[in-house]
GROMACS .gro file of C-alpha atoms in nm:
model
  334
    1MET     CA    1  -9.675   0.000   4.489
    2ILE     CA    2  -9.765   0.005   4.120
    3GLN     CA    3  -9.870   0.356   4.027
    4LEU     CA    4  -9.953   0.565   3.722
    5HIS     CA    5  -9.783   0.904   3.738
    6ILE     CA    6  -9.972   1.160   3.529
    7GLN     CA    7  -9.738   1.382   3.329
    8SER     CA    8  -9.770   1.760   3.334
    9GLN     CA    9  -9.601   2.010   3.106
   10GLU     CA   10  -9.459   2.196   3.405
   11THR     CA   11  -9.251   1.896   3.514
   12LEU     CA   12  -9.094   1.873   3.168
   13GLU     CA   13  -8.975   2.233   3.150
   14GLU     CA   14  -8.634   2.153   3.295
   15ILE     CA   15  -8.554   1.891   3.029
   16ILE     CA   16  -8.683   2.087   2.725
   17SER     CA   17  -8.391   2.267   2.560
   18LYS     CA   18  -8.546   2.580   2.414
   19ARG     CA   19  -8.392   2.785   2.134
   20ASP     CA   20  -8.496   3.113   1.978
   21GLY     CA   21  -8.685   3.060   1.654
   22GLU     CA   22  -8.747   2.690   1.723
   23THR     CA   23  -9.032   2.499   1.883
   24LYS     CA   24  -8.972   2.165   2.051
   25ILE     CA   25  -9.244   1.904   2.045
   26GLY     CA   26  -9.253   1.897   2.425
   27GLU     CA   27  -9.393   2.250   2.412
   28LYS     CA   28  -9.686   2.139   2.196
   29LEU     CA   29  -9.779   1.795   2.332
   30GLN     CA   30 -10.118   1.751   2.492
   31TYR     CA   31 -10.148   1.655   2.858
   32CYS     CA   32 -10.434   1.553   3.086
   33TYR     CA   33 -10.505   1.559   3.459
   34SER     CA   34 -10.633   1.201   3.489
   35LEU     CA   35 -10.676   0.878   3.296
   36GLU     CA   36 -11.049   0.944   3.275
   37ALA     CA   37 -10.985   1.279   3.104
   38ILE     CA   38 -10.820   1.119   2.800
   39GLU     CA   39 -11.147   1.110   2.609
   40GLN     CA   40 -11.168   1.490   2.618
   41SER     CA   41 -10.838   1.526   2.431
   42SER     CA   42 -10.830   1.574   2.054
   43ALA     CA   43 -10.502   1.378   2.034
   44LYS     CA   44 -10.513   1.049   1.845
   45TYR     CA   45 -10.209   0.892   2.012
   46VAL     CA   46 -10.157   0.840   2.384
   47ILE     CA   47  -9.796   0.779   2.490
   48PHE     CA   48  -9.708   0.627   2.826
   49GLY     CA   49  -9.415   0.445   2.981
   50ILE     CA   50  -9.365   0.138   3.197
   51ALA     CA   51  -9.061   0.185   3.421
   52GLU     CA   52  -9.004  -0.175   3.534
   53ASP     CA   53  -8.768  -0.466   3.487
   54TYR     CA   54  -8.927  -0.724   3.717
   55GLY     CA   55  -9.047  -0.938   3.428
   56VAL     CA   56  -8.697  -0.947   3.279
   57ARG     CA   57  -8.540  -1.032   3.614
   58ALA     CA   58  -8.797  -1.308   3.669
   59ASN     CA   59  -8.684  -1.449   3.332
   60TYR     CA   60  -8.314  -1.453   3.432
   61GLY     CA   61  -8.245  -1.143   3.223
   62LYS     CA   62  -8.041  -0.831   3.289
   63ARG     CA   63  -8.209  -0.544   3.468
   64GLY     CA   64  -8.225  -0.199   3.310
   65THR     CA   65  -8.546  -0.191   3.107
   66ALA     CA   66  -8.695   0.032   3.378
   67ASN     CA   67  -8.473   0.312   3.243
   68ALA     CA   68  -8.601   0.315   2.885
   69TRP     CA   69  -8.888   0.556   2.952
   70ASP     CA   70  -8.661   0.822   3.101
   71ALA     CA   71  -8.411   0.788   2.815
   72PHE     CA   72  -8.692   0.822   2.562
   73LEU     CA   73  -8.860   1.117   2.731
   74LYS     CA   74  -8.546   1.332   2.752
   75THR     CA   75  -8.490   1.293   2.380
   76PHE     CA   76  -8.848   1.290   2.255
   77VAL     CA   77  -8.956   1.621   2.409
   78ASN     CA   78  -8.665   1.789   2.229
   79ILE     CA   79  -8.737   1.680   1.872
   80GLN     CA   80  -8.853   1.960   1.646
   81GLU     CA   81  -9.216   2.062   1.611
   82ASN     CA   82  -9.257   2.110   1.234
   83ASP     CA   83  -9.466   2.007   0.933
   84TYR     CA   84  -9.383   1.642   1.003
   85ASN     CA   85  -9.409   1.629   1.383
   86LYS     CA   86  -9.723   1.773   1.541
   87GLY     CA   87  -9.739   1.767   1.919
   88GLU     CA   88 -10.111   1.836   1.913
   89ASP     CA   89 -10.162   1.484   1.771
   90MET     CA   90 -10.009   1.325   2.082
   91LEU     CA   91 -10.107   1.309   2.447
   92LEU     CA   92  -9.824   1.240   2.690
   93LEU     CA   93 -10.002   1.050   2.966
   94GLY     CA   94  -9.715   0.965   3.203
   95TYR     CA   95  -9.558   0.643   3.326
   96ILE     CA   96  -9.613   0.344   3.552
   97SER     CA   97  -9.366   0.301   3.837
   98VAL     CA   98  -9.319  -0.024   4.028
   99THR     CA   99  -9.182  -0.016   4.383
  100PRO     CA  100  -9.290  -0.337   4.560
  101ASP     CA  101  -9.185  -0.404   4.917
  102ASP     CA  102  -8.919  -0.657   5.020
  103ILE     CA  103  -8.782  -0.729   4.671
  104LYS     CA  104  -8.410  -0.812   4.675
  105TYR     CA  105  -8.152  -0.949   4.434
  106THR     CA  106  -8.201  -1.292   4.591
  107THR     CA  107  -8.582  -1.287   4.576
  108PRO     CA  108  -8.708  -1.614   4.418
  109LYS     CA  109  -8.823  -1.582   4.058
  110PRO     CA  110  -9.184  -1.693   4.127
  111ILE     CA  111  -9.215  -1.409   4.381
  112LEU     CA  112  -9.105  -1.167   4.110
  113GLY     CA  113  -9.368  -1.333   3.894
  114ASP     CA  114  -9.633  -1.232   4.147
  115VAL     CA  115  -9.524  -0.870   4.103
  116VAL     CA  116  -9.551  -0.913   3.726
  117LYS     CA  117  -9.913  -1.027   3.765
  118ARG     CA  118  -9.991  -0.703   3.946
  119ILE     CA  119  -9.821  -0.505   3.671
  120ASP     CA  120 -10.031  -0.695   3.414
  121LYS     CA  121 -10.350  -0.566   3.575
  122LYS     CA  122 -10.234  -0.205   3.581
  123VAL     CA  123 -10.114  -0.210   3.219
  124ALA     CA  124 -10.434  -0.378   3.098
  125TYR     CA  125 -10.648  -0.124   3.283
  126ILE     CA  126 -10.468   0.172   3.125
  127VAL     CA  127 -10.459   0.025   2.774
  128GLN     CA  128 -10.827  -0.064   2.795
  129ALA     CA  129 -10.913   0.292   2.897
  130ILE     CA  130 -10.718   0.434   2.602
  131VAL     CA  131 -10.847   0.195   2.336
  132ALA     CA  132 -11.205   0.239   2.458
  133THR     CA  133 -11.185   0.607   2.357
  134GLY     CA  134 -11.079   0.516   2.002
  135LYS     CA  135 -10.724   0.639   2.056
  136ILE     CA  136 -10.401   0.450   1.988
  137PRO     CA  137 -10.174   0.367   2.284
  138ILE     CA  138  -9.799   0.382   2.229
  139ILE     CA  139  -9.628   0.204   2.517
  140ILE     CA  140  -9.261   0.260   2.595
  141GLY     CA  141  -9.039   0.046   2.812
  142GLY     CA  142  -9.041  -0.239   3.052
  143GLY     CA  143  -8.992  -0.603   2.966
  144HIS     CA  144  -9.188  -0.804   2.713
  145ASN     CA  145  -9.403  -0.934   2.996
  146ASN     CA  146  -9.608  -0.619   2.936
  147ALA     CA  147  -9.732  -0.756   2.603
  148TYR     CA  148  -9.989  -0.951   2.803
  149GLY     CA  149 -10.137  -0.636   2.955
  150ASN     CA  150 -10.138  -0.464   2.616
  151ILE     CA  151 -10.319  -0.752   2.448
  152THR     CA  152 -10.564  -0.808   2.732
  153GLY     CA  153 -10.648  -0.440   2.765
  154THR     CA  154 -10.707  -0.400   2.391
  155SER     CA  155 -10.914  -0.718   2.379
  156GLN     CA  156 -11.129  -0.607   2.673
  157ALA     CA  157 -11.191  -0.265   2.519
  158LEU     CA  158 -11.298  -0.413   2.186
  159GLY     CA  159 -11.481  -0.717   2.322
  160SER     CA  160 -11.290  -0.965   2.106
  161THR     CA  161 -10.955  -1.137   2.072
  162ILE     CA  162 -10.687  -0.960   1.870
  163ASN     CA  163 -10.382  -1.058   1.664
  164VAL     CA  164 -10.020  -0.957   1.716
  165MET     CA  165  -9.711  -0.898   1.502
  166ASN     CA  166  -9.400  -0.938   1.716
  167ILE     CA  167  -9.063  -0.821   1.583
  168ASP     CA  168  -8.839  -1.026   1.808
  169ALA     CA  169  -8.545  -1.264   1.836
  170HIS     CA  170  -8.754  -1.482   2.068
  171THR     CA  171  -9.113  -1.607   2.067
  172ASP     CA  172  -9.187  -1.539   2.435
  173LEU     CA  173  -9.403  -1.850   2.432
  174ARG     CA  174  -9.236  -2.024   2.723
  175THR     CA  175  -9.426  -2.235   2.974
  176THR     CA  176  -9.674  -2.071   3.209
  177ASP     CA  177  -9.527  -2.189   3.539
  178TYR     CA  178  -9.511  -1.829   3.666
  179ARG     CA  179  -9.523  -1.486   3.501
  180HIS     CA  180  -9.211  -1.337   3.346
  181SER     CA  181  -9.100  -1.161   3.029
  182GLY     CA  182  -9.072  -1.485   2.834
  183ASN     CA  183  -9.432  -1.603   2.848
  184GLY     CA  184  -9.662  -1.306   2.793
  185PHE     CA  185  -9.791  -1.442   2.462
  186SER     CA  186  -9.843  -1.786   2.615
  187TYR     CA  187 -10.076  -1.636   2.872
  188ALA     CA  188 -10.256  -1.428   2.609
  189LEU     CA  189 -10.309  -1.732   2.382
  190SER     CA  190 -10.433  -1.942   2.676
  191LEU     CA  191 -10.432  -2.257   2.462
  192ASP     CA  192 -10.542  -2.484   2.748
  193THR     CA  193 -10.835  -2.259   2.843
  194PRO     CA  194 -10.954  -2.093   2.519
  195GLU     CA  195 -11.231  -1.908   2.699
  196ASN     CA  196 -10.961  -1.695   2.867
  197ALA     CA  197 -10.775  -1.610   2.545
  198SER     CA  198 -10.718  -1.249   2.443
  199LEU     CA  199 -10.479  -1.335   2.156
  200ASN     CA  200 -10.596  -1.512   1.841
  201LYS     CA  201 -10.326  -1.511   1.570
  202TYR     CA  202  -9.960  -1.446   1.643
  203THR     CA  203  -9.654  -1.413   1.422
  204VAL     CA  204  -9.293  -1.341   1.514
  205PHE     CA  205  -9.046  -1.191   1.266
  206GLY     CA  206  -8.668  -1.213   1.310
  207LEU     CA  207  -8.667  -1.529   1.523
  208HIS     CA  208  -8.331  -1.683   1.618
  209LYS     CA  209  -8.288  -2.058   1.569
  210ASN     CA  210  -8.025  -2.078   1.842
  211TYR     CA  211  -8.251  -1.951   2.119
  212THR     CA  212  -8.582  -2.125   2.054
  213PRO     CA  213  -8.656  -2.449   2.246
  214GLN     CA  214  -8.786  -2.749   2.051
  215TYR     CA  215  -9.111  -2.757   2.246
  216ILE     CA  216  -9.192  -2.412   2.109
  217PHE     CA  217  -9.132  -2.527   1.751
  218ASP     CA  218  -9.364  -2.818   1.828
  219LEU     CA  219  -9.624  -2.569   1.949
  220PHE     CA  220  -9.607  -2.379   1.620
  221LYS     CA  221  -9.654  -2.702   1.425
  222LYS     CA  222  -9.955  -2.801   1.634
  223HIS     CA  223 -10.125  -2.462   1.604
  224LYS     CA  224 -10.008  -2.351   1.259
  225ASN     CA  225 -10.347  -2.194   1.185
  226ARG     CA  226 -10.284  -1.945   1.466
  227LEU     CA  227  -9.905  -1.927   1.499
  228GLN     CA  228  -9.632  -1.840   1.249
  229TYR     CA  229  -9.262  -1.757   1.271
  230HIS     CA  230  -9.004  -1.612   1.032
  231PHE     CA  231  -8.635  -1.672   1.097
  232LEU     CA  232  -8.374  -1.398   1.097
  233GLU     CA  233  -8.159  -1.617   0.873
  234ASP     CA  234  -8.435  -1.634   0.612
  235THR     CA  235  -8.436  -1.254   0.578
  236TRP     CA  236  -8.097  -1.278   0.408
  237GLU     CA  237  -8.262  -1.428   0.098
  238VAL     CA  238  -8.119  -1.206  -0.175
  239ASP     CA  239  -8.400  -1.261  -0.425
  240THR     CA  240  -8.667  -1.115  -0.195
  241PRO     CA  241  -8.614  -0.774  -0.030
  242ILE     CA  242  -8.657  -0.785   0.346
  243ALA     CA  243  -8.934  -0.524   0.338
  244GLN     CA  244  -9.129  -0.750   0.103
  245GLN     CA  245  -9.073  -1.050   0.332
  246TYR     CA  246  -9.201  -0.852   0.628
  247ALA     CA  247  -9.508  -0.729   0.442
  248LYS     CA  248  -9.598  -1.087   0.353
  249ALA     CA  249  -9.553  -1.202   0.714
  250LEU     CA  250  -9.771  -0.918   0.839
  251GLN     CA  251 -10.064  -1.030   0.625
  252PHE     CA  252 -10.113  -1.327   0.859
  253VAL     CA  253 -10.236  -1.094   1.135
  254SER     CA  254 -10.327  -0.762   0.972
  255GLN     CA  255 -10.660  -0.861   0.819
  256GLU     CA  256 -10.816  -0.825   1.166
  257THR     CA  257 -10.750  -0.600   1.465
  258PHE     CA  258 -10.388  -0.638   1.575
  259GLY     CA  259 -10.112  -0.483   1.780
  260LEU     CA  260  -9.743  -0.428   1.702
  261GLU     CA  261  -9.481  -0.546   1.950
  262LEU     CA  262  -9.116  -0.447   1.901
  263ASP     CA  263  -8.856  -0.617   2.120
  264CYS     CA  264  -8.530  -0.425   2.092
  265ASP     CA  265  -8.343  -0.755   2.141
  266ALA     CA  266  -8.415  -0.815   1.772
  267ILE     CA  267  -8.195  -0.524   1.660
  268THR     CA  268  -7.822  -0.569   1.601
  269ASN     CA  269  -7.614  -0.433   1.891
  270PHE     CA  270  -7.906  -0.242   2.041
  271PRO     CA  271  -7.862  -0.185   2.417
  272SER     CA  272  -8.123  -0.426   2.546
  273SER     CA  273  -8.187  -0.695   2.804
  274ALA     CA  274  -8.049  -0.963   2.568
  275ARG     CA  275  -7.824  -0.769   2.332
  276THR     CA  276  -7.734  -0.954   2.013
  277PRO     CA  277  -7.440  -0.915   1.772
  278SER     CA  278  -7.653  -1.064   1.494
  279GLY     CA  279  -7.997  -0.927   1.430
  280LEU     CA  280  -8.213  -0.697   1.223
  281TYR     CA  281  -8.081  -0.359   1.115
  282LEU     CA  282  -8.234  -0.055   1.281
  283ASN     CA  283  -8.328   0.116   0.955
  284ASP     CA  284  -8.503  -0.200   0.835
  285VAL     CA  285  -8.701  -0.207   1.159
  286ARG     CA  286  -8.803   0.153   1.099
  287GLN     CA  287  -8.941   0.048   0.760
  288PHE     CA  288  -9.132  -0.237   0.926
  289ILE     CA  289  -9.287   0.006   1.174
  290MET     CA  290  -9.396   0.244   0.899
  291HIS     CA  291  -9.551  -0.034   0.693
  292THR     CA  292  -9.730  -0.179   0.995
  293ALA     CA  293  -9.868   0.156   1.106
  294SER     CA  294 -10.014   0.212   0.760
  295GLN     CA  295 -10.245  -0.087   0.808
  296LYS     CA  296 -10.594   0.023   0.913
  297ASN     CA  297 -10.636  -0.250   1.176
  298CYS     CA  298 -10.331  -0.163   1.389
  299ARG     CA  299 -10.454  -0.060   1.736
  300TYR     CA  300 -10.141  -0.025   1.952
  301PHE     CA  301  -9.760  -0.012   1.944
  302HIS     CA  302  -9.530  -0.139   2.220
  303ILE     CA  303  -9.152  -0.086   2.230
  304CYS     CA  304  -8.985  -0.301   2.496
  305GLU     CA  305  -8.665  -0.454   2.634
  306ALA     CA  306  -8.449  -0.146   2.564
  307SER     CA  307  -8.195  -0.127   2.846
  308PRO     CA  308  -7.996   0.196   2.828
  309GLY     CA  309  -7.690   0.243   3.041
  310ARG     CA  310  -7.560   0.589   3.120
  311LYS     CA  311  -7.333   0.601   2.817
  312LYS     CA  312  -7.600   0.480   2.573
  313ALA     CA  313  -7.910   0.654   2.712
  314GLY     CA  314  -7.901   0.931   2.452
  315GLN     CA  315  -7.872   0.691   2.159
  316VAL     CA  316  -8.148   0.467   2.294
  317GLY     CA  317  -8.369   0.770   2.344
  318LYS     CA  318  -8.310   0.880   1.986
  319ALA     CA  319  -8.385   0.536   1.846
  320ILE     CA  320  -8.711   0.499   2.037
  321SER     CA  321  -8.811   0.853   1.936
  322TYR     CA  322  -8.756   0.758   1.570
  323PHE     CA  323  -8.975   0.449   1.620
  324VAL     CA  324  -9.255   0.656   1.772
  325THR     CA  325  -9.253   0.931   1.509
  326ASP     CA  326  -9.227   0.676   1.227
  327PHE     CA  327  -9.536   0.501   1.360
  328ILE     CA  328  -9.740   0.817   1.408
  329ARG     CA  329  -9.659   0.966   1.068
  330SER     CA  330  -9.749   0.646   0.884
  331HIS     CA  331 -10.060   0.576   1.090
  332HIS     CA  332 -10.174   0.938   1.068
  333ALA     CA  333 -10.129   0.938   0.691
  334ASP     CA  334 -10.356   0.636   0.667
   0.00000   0.00000   0.00000
């Protein structure tokens, strides 16, 4: 079963740590009783989670991305409500759970891919409903397979293709033999059947040379008017600050409606499905998020592939909470 669980304030009471003289943001967030009721809320930002790792497992990755939402929520509801964080600007919708029948460790990858297709439909439906109201969805958790649902849902709500900036060590443009976390953008581009495309222009920032197949580089060359990449190694250019490099890369997609995808695999030593010892620094990524959110055409933000274990759940929750508040402050200011 793939189900949206609507969040209520009452269910959060036990994880909100209250103190005299302080107000936690979980006490001020907006909530709703159904997806259809979102439009009635005055909140600009709708936050929801995707508690799944089937796309990652179908892509031969490590499970654990299903736990990112819970790690985020326990930290996020306890940040301070103050002049810089306003709970009334945010609606906490809830999360998607995935509990399909007869899935085992030995289940063939294409069967997992069938589950991913069902998740795609649910994610797209929810994102479409949010974007159609003029609000901004902020999606937490799951594998990068969920980019396809984000893109499709936004495209359907707006009636046009959109662009995407992807901060990532990988392109996720693998072949479309079956659905998994490594081919969400391939499905969205739909290069063989353009009439089915929901993604127009795509750029990836922080790409690793060691983990990109040649056929994907060939794809970029063939479709250079729609696809761009920027290597991690190139960001070390001392004459050009990394923030300036990112801003230039963003221009490729930001002149039209676009979404922001952040794969935590891109961040050095971040607990994720494909943790890397060599990547972008977390504080640089925070700057990228703030700059991206300040662009008027940004319509959604997705944080994926975080895979917190028990010992790292608190730190992962803090990091994702920083990403979310950075985005909202910068977008709200615009």
